[in-house]
Every structure is written in structure tokens, then in C-alpha cells.
Short mmCIF file of C-alpha atoms and ligand atoms in Angstrom, two decimals:
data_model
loop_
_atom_site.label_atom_id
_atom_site.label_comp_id
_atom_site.label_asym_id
_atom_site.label_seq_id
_atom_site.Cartn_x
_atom_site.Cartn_y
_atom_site.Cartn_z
CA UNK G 1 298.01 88.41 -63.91
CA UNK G 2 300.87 90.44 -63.45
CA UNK G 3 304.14 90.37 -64.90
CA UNK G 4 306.96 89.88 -61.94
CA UNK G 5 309.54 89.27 -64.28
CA UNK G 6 310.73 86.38 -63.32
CA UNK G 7 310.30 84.26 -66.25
CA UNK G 8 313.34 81.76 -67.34
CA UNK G 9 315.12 83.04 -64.07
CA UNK G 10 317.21 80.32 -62.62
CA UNK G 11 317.00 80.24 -58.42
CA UNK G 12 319.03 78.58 -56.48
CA UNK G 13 317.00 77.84 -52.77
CA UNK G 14 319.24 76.34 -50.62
CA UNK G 15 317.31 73.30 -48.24
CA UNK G 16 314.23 74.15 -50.67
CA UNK G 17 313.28 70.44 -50.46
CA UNK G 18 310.83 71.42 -47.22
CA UNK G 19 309.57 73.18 -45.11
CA UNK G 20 310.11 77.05 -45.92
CA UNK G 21 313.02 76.57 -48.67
CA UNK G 22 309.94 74.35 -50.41
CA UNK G 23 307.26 77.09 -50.13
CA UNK G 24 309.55 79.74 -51.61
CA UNK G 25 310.69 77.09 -54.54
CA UNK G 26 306.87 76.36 -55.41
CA UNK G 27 306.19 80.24 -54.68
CA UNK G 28 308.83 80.93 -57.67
CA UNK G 29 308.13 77.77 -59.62
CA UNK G 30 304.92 79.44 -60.12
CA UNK G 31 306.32 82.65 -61.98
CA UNK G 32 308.01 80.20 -64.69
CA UNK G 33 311.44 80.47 -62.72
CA UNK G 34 313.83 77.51 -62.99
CA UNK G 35 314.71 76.09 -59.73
CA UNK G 36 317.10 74.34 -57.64
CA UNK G 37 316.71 72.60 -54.97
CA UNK G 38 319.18 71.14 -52.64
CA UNK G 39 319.06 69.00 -49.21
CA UNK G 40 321.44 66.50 -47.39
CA UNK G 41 319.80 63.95 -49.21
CA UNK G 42 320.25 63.35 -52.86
CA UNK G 43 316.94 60.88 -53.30
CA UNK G 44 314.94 63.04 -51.78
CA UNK G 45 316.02 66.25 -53.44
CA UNK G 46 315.59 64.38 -56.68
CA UNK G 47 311.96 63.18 -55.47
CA UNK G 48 311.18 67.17 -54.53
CA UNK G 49 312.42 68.10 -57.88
CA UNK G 50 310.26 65.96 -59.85
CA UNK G 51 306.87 67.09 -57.33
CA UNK G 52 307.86 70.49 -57.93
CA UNK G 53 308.48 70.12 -62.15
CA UNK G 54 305.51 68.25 -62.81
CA UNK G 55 303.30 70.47 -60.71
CA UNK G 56 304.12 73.67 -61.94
CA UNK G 57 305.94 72.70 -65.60
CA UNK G 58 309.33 73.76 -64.92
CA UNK G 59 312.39 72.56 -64.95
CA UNK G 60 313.92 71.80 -61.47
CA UNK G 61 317.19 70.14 -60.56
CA UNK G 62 317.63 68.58 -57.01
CA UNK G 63 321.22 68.30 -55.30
CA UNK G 64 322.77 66.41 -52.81
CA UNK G 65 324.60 69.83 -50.56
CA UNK G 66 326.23 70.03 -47.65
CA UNK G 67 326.10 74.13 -47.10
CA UNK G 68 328.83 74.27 -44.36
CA UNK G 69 331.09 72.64 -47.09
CA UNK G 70 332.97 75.34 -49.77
CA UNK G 71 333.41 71.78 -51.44
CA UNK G 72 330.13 70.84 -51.56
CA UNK G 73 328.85 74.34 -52.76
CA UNK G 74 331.38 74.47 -55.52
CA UNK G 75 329.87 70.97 -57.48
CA UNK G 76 326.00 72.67 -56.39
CA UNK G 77 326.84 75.60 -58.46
CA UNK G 78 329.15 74.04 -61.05
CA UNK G 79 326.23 71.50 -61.88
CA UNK G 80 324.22 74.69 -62.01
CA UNK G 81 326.13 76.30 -64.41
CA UNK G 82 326.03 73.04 -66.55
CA UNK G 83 322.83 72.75 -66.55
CA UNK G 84 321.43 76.49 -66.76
CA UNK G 85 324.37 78.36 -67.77
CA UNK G 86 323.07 81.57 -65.47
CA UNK G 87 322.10 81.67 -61.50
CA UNK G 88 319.66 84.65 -61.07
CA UNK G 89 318.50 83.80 -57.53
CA UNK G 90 319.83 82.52 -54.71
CA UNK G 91 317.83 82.07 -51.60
CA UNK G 92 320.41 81.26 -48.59
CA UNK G 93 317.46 78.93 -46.59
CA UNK G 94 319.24 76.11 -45.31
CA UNK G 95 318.68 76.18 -41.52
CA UNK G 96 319.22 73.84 -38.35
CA UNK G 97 318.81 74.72 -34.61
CA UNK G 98 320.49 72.51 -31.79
CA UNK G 99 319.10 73.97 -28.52
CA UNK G 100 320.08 74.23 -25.02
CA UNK G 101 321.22 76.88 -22.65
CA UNK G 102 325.00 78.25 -22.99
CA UNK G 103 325.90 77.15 -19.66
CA UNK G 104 326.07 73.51 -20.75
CA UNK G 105 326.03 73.93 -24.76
CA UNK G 106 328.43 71.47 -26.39
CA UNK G 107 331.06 73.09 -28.69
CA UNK G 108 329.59 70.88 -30.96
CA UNK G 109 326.38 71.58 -31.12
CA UNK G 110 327.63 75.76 -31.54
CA UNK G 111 329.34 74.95 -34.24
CA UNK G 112 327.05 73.12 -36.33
CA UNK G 113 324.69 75.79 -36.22
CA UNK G 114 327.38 78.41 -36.68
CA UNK G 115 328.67 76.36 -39.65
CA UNK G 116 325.04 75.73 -41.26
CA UNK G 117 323.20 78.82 -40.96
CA UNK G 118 326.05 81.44 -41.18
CA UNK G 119 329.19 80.23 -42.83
CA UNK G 120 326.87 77.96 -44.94
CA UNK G 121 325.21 81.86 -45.94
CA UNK G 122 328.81 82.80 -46.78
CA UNK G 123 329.82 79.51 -48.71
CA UNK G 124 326.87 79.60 -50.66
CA UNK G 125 327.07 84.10 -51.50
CA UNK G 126 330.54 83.51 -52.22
CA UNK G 127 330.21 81.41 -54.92
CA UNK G 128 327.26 82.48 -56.55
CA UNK G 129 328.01 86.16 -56.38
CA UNK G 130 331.01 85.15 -59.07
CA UNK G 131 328.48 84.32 -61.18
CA UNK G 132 325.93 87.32 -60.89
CA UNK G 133 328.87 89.70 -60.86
CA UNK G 134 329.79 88.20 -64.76
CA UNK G 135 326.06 88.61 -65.57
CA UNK G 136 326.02 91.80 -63.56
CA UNK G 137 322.57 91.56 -62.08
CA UNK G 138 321.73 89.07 -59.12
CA UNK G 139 318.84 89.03 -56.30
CA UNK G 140 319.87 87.51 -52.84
CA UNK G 141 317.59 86.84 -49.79
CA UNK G 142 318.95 85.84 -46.34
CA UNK G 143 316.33 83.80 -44.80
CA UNK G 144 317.59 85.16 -40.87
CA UNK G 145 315.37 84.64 -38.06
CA UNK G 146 312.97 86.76 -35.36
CA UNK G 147 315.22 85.35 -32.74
CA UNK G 148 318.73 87.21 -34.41
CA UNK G 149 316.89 90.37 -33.58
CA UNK G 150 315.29 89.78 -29.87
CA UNK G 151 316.99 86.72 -28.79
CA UNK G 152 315.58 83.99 -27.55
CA UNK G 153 316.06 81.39 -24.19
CA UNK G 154 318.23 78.27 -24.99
CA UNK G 155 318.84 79.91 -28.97
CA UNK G 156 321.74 81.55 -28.19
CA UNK G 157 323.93 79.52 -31.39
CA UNK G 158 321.27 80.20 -33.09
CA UNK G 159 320.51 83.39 -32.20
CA UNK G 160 324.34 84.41 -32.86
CA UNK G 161 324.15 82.73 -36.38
CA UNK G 162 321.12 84.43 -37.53
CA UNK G 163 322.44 87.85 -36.07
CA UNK G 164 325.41 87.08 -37.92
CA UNK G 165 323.41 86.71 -41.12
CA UNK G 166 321.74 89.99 -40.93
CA UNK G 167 324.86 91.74 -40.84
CA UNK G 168 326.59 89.79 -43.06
CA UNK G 169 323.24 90.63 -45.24
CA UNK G 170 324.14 94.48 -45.15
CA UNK G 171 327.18 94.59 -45.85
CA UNK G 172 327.61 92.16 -48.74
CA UNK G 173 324.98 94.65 -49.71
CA UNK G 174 327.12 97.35 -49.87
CA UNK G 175 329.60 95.31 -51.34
CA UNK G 176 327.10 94.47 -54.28
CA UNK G 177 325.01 97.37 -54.41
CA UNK G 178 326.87 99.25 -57.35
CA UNK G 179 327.28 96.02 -59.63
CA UNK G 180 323.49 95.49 -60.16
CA UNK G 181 323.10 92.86 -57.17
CA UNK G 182 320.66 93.41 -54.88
CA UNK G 183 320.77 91.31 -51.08
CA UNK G 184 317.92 91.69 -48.46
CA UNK G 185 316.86 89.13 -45.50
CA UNK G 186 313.63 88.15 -44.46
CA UNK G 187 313.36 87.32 -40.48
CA UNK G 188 310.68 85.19 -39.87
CA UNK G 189 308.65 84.53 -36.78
CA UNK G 190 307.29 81.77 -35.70
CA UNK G 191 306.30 79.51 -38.74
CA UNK G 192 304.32 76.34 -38.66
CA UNK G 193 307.06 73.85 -40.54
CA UNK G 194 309.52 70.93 -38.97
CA UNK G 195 311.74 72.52 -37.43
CA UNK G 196 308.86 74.14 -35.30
CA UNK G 197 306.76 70.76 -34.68
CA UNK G 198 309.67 69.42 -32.26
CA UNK G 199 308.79 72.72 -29.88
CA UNK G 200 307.19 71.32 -26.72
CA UNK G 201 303.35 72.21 -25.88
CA UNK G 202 304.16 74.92 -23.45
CA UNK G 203 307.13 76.46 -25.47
CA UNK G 204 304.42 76.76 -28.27
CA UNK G 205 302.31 78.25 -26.41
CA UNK G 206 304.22 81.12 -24.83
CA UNK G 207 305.54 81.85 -27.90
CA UNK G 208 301.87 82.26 -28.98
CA UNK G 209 301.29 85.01 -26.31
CA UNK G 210 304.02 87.16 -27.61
CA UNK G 211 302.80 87.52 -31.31
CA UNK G 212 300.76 90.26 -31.05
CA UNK G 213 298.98 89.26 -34.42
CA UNK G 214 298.05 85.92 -31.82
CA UNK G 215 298.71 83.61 -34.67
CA UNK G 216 301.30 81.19 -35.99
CA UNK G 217 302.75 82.20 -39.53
CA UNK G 218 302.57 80.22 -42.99
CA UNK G 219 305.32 79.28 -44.76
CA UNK G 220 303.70 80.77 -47.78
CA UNK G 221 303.84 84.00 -46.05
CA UNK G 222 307.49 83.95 -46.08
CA UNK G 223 307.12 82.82 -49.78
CA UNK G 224 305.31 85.68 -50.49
CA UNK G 225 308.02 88.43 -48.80
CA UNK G 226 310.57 86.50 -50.90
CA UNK G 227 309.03 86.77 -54.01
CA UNK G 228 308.50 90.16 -53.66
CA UNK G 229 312.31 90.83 -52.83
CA UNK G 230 313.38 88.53 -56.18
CA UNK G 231 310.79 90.35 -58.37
CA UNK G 232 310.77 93.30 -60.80
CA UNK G 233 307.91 94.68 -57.77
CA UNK G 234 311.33 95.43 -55.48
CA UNK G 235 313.33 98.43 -56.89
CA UNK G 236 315.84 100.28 -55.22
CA UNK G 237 315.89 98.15 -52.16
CA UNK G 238 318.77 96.56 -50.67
CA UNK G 239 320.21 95.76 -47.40
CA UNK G 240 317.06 95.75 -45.95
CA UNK G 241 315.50 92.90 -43.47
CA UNK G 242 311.80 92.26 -43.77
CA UNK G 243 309.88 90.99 -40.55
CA UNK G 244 307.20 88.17 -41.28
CA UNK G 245 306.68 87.50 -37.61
CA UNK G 246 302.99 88.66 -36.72
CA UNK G 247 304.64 91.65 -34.92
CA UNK G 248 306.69 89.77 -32.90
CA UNK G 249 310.26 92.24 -33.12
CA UNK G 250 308.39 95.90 -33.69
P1 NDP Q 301 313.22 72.68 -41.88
O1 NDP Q 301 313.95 71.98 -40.77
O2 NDP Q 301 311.80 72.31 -42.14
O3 NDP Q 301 314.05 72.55 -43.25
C1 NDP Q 301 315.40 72.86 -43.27
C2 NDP Q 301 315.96 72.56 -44.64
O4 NDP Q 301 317.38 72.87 -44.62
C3 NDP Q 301 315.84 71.09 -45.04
O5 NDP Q 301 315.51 70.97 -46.39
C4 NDP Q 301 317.25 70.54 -44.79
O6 NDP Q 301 317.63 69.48 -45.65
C5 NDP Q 301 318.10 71.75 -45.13
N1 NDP Q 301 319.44 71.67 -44.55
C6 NDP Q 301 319.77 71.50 -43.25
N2 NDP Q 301 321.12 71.45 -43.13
C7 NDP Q 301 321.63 71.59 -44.38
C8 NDP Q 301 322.94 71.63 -44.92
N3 NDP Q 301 324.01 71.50 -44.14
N4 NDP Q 301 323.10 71.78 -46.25
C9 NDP Q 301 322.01 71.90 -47.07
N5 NDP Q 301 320.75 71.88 -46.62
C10 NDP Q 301 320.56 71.72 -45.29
O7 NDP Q 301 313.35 74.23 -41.52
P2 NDP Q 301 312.40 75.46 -41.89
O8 NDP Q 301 311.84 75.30 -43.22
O9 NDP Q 301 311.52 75.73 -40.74
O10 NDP Q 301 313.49 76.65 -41.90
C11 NDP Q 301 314.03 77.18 -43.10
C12 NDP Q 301 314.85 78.42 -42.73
O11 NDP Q 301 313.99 79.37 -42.08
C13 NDP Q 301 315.98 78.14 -41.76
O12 NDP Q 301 317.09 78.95 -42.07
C14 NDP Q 301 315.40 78.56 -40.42
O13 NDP Q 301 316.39 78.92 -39.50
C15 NDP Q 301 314.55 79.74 -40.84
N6 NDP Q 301 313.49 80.07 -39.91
C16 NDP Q 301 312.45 79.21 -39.66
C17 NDP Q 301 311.45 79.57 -38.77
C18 NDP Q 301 310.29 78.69 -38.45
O14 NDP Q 301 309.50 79.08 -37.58
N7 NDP Q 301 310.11 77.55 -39.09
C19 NDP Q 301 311.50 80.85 -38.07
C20 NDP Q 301 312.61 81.68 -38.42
C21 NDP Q 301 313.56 81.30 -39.31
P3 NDP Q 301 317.05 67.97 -45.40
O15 NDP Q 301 315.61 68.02 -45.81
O16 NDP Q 301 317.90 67.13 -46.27
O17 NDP Q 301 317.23 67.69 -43.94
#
């Protein structure tokens, strides 16, 4: 097998107790990496940890985290520290959608997605850059969205937040680039996980006609984009977003 280099690494994948954040943890539990998990629930980050160490043999701490919260973030990567002494990784996952069109969108229901999926992105690059910039060597993947780069009916806080994380992936890019930290996105299409199973029939099925691949992604084929970004395989890339959409934004 080949050598990715990722032994002993310590990741940080932020919501990595399901869904895509869980694929990309068992992805890099695979290569020996030590991971982190966190969710908005500390039992069942605990309960992912211990499915994920005793399946693949590595260690894995789970943590209560609230992304949106600077607060919350700081104890994630202070117990990190504690516990690991590095962060090599950090995978900014943690996503929620709250749909509806604009014309009747409650302020509330903005800003929670504004707060998760972009300042969460900020809260959680923030901190852990600190920590790569003392080691001086760091990989970062965005996990945006298909619908921050075409758009999408009744998405339009979400659309705006995962816009807002593609550009906020190239330039803390630039920002990193010369200090041996490398960030990158991955957009995904449309990927069979929960967030997708609440989609109605018909929405499901329209989206269907527009892949031109005409089939739903796996969440192990974001895993796989990820791990590629995070391993020794990705030189002299940064700032870059990879589609894993079927074709979907070409
Ligand atoms: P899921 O809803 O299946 O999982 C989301 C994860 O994020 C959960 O583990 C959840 O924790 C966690 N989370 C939510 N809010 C917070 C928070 N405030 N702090 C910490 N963790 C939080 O979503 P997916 O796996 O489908 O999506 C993962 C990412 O991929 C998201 O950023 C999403 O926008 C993006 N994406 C998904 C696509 C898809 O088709 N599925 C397409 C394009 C992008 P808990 O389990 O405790 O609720």
C-alpha cells in the first residue's frame, strides 16, 4: 500500500460524528491518523469515538462543540492540545441548512446558518492556525458546497455561507501559503447523508436531472478528495476548490 504520510497526524474534523465529517474521520482513521471528532452532543461524540478507535486502532477523542462559539472552539482545541500536543489537520465540516425562500426567511434562521457554516469556518481556522503556524506546517479543507458556486432555490443563507467559505478559503490561503500551511475546499454535490434524506421526493428528483453523471454522490467520495488534499499525494496546491458533484457546477 502506499505511503500517504499521514501516520501519527492528529485531525481535527469538525461534526465528524456523521454523515460526511464521519466518512472523512474513518477515511483518515484508516492512514493511522489520530482523530477528533466533535458534535453538539457530547454522548454521542464519545459513542463515535469509541466506533471509530476500535474499528480502525486509533486513538480518537470525541467533543462536545458548538462551532459558532469562539468559546466553545477554544476548550475543543485546548483539550486537543492536552491530549495530542500537535493539530495537523483540521477539516472545517460542521454544516446545517434552514431553508426557505428570502422573501419570508426569518433573521433567525440566516443567522444560524451564517453563524454555523461560515463564522463557525472562521472560529474554528482561527484557532487552530495558532497552532500549525508554531509547528509551521498545517493542512486545511473547507468542506463548501455545489450550491456556493451555482446557487440554489430556497438556499440562499446557505448559499451565501458556503460562498463565503470559498473565499474565505483563498484568501486565508494566501495568508498561510508562505508559512508551510496549505488550505483548499472541497464543494460537494449532492451526497446521500442526513442532511439530504429530509429533501422531498420531487426536490430529489430534479436535482437528479441536473447531475450530468445522473447519480447521487457517496460520502466516501468526498472522503476520498479530502484525503488526497491532507496527504503527502497534494504538493504545491493551495487555494484551490475541488468539485465532487457528478458534474453538477462545470
Ligand atoms: P449532517 O447533517 O449529516 O451532519 C452535520 C454534522 O455537523 C453533524 O455531526 C452535526 O452534529 C454537526 N454540527 C451541526 N452544527 C454544529 C455546530 N454548531 N457545532 C459543531 N458541529 C455541528 O450533514 P452532512 O454530513 O451532509 O454535511 C457535512 C458538510 O458537508 C456540511 O458542511 C454540509 O453543508 C456539506 N455538504 C453536504 C452535502 C450533502 O449533499 N450532504 C452537499 C454539499 C455540502 P450533531 O451530529 O451533533 O448534530
Amino acid at each position: 500500500m502506499m505511503d500517504l504520510g499521514l501516520t501519527d497526524k492528529v485531525a481535527l474534523i469538525t461534526g465528524g460524528i456523521r454523515g460526511l465529517g464521519r466518512a472523512i474521520a474513518e477515511k483518515l482513521a484508516a492512514e493511522k491518523v489520530k482523530i477528533v471528532v466533535t458534535g453538539t452532543n457530547e454522548e454521542r461524540a464519545r459513542k463515535a469515538a469509541d466506533e471509530i478507535s476500535s474499528a480502525y486502532g486509533v486513538e480518537v477523542l470525541g467533543l462536545k462543540h458548538d462551532v459558532s462559539s469562539e468559546e466553545s472552539t477554544k476548550e475543543v482545541v485546548k483539550s486537543i492540545i492536552a491530549k495530542f500536543k500537535k493539530i495537523d489537520i483540521l477539516i472545517n465540516n460542521a454544516g446545517v441548512t434552514s431553508d426557505g425562500i428570502v422573501m419570508t426567511m426569518k433573521k433567525e434562521n440566516w443567522d444560524k446558518v451564517i453563524n454555523t457554516n461560515l463564522t463557525g469556518t472562521f472560529n474554528c481556522t482561527k484557532l487552530v492556525s495558532k497552532q500549525m503556524l508554531r509547528q509551521r506546517s498545517g493542512s486545511i479543507v473547507n468542506i463548501a458546497s455545489v450550491v456556493g458556486i451555482i446557487g440554489n432555490v430556497g438556499q440562499a443563507n446557505y448559499a451565501a455561507s458556503k460562498a463565503g467559505v470559498i473565499g474565505f478559503t483563498k484568501a486565508t490561503a494566501r495568508e498561510l501559503a508562505g508559512r508551510g500551511i496549505v488550505v483548499n475546499a472541497v464543494a460537494p454535490g449532492y451526497i446521500s447523508t442526513d442532511m439530504t434524506s429530509v429533501l422531498s421526493d420531487k426536490v430529489t428528483e430534479e436535482m437528479l436531472s441536473k447531475i450530468p453523471m445522473k447519480a447521487y454522490g457517496k460520502a466516501e467520495n468526498v472522503a476520498n478528495a479530502v484525503l488526497f488534499l491532507v496527504s503527502n499525494m497534494c504538493q504545491y496546491i493551495t487555494g484551490q476548490v475541488i468539485n465532487v458533484d457528478g458534474g453538477m457546477a462545470m
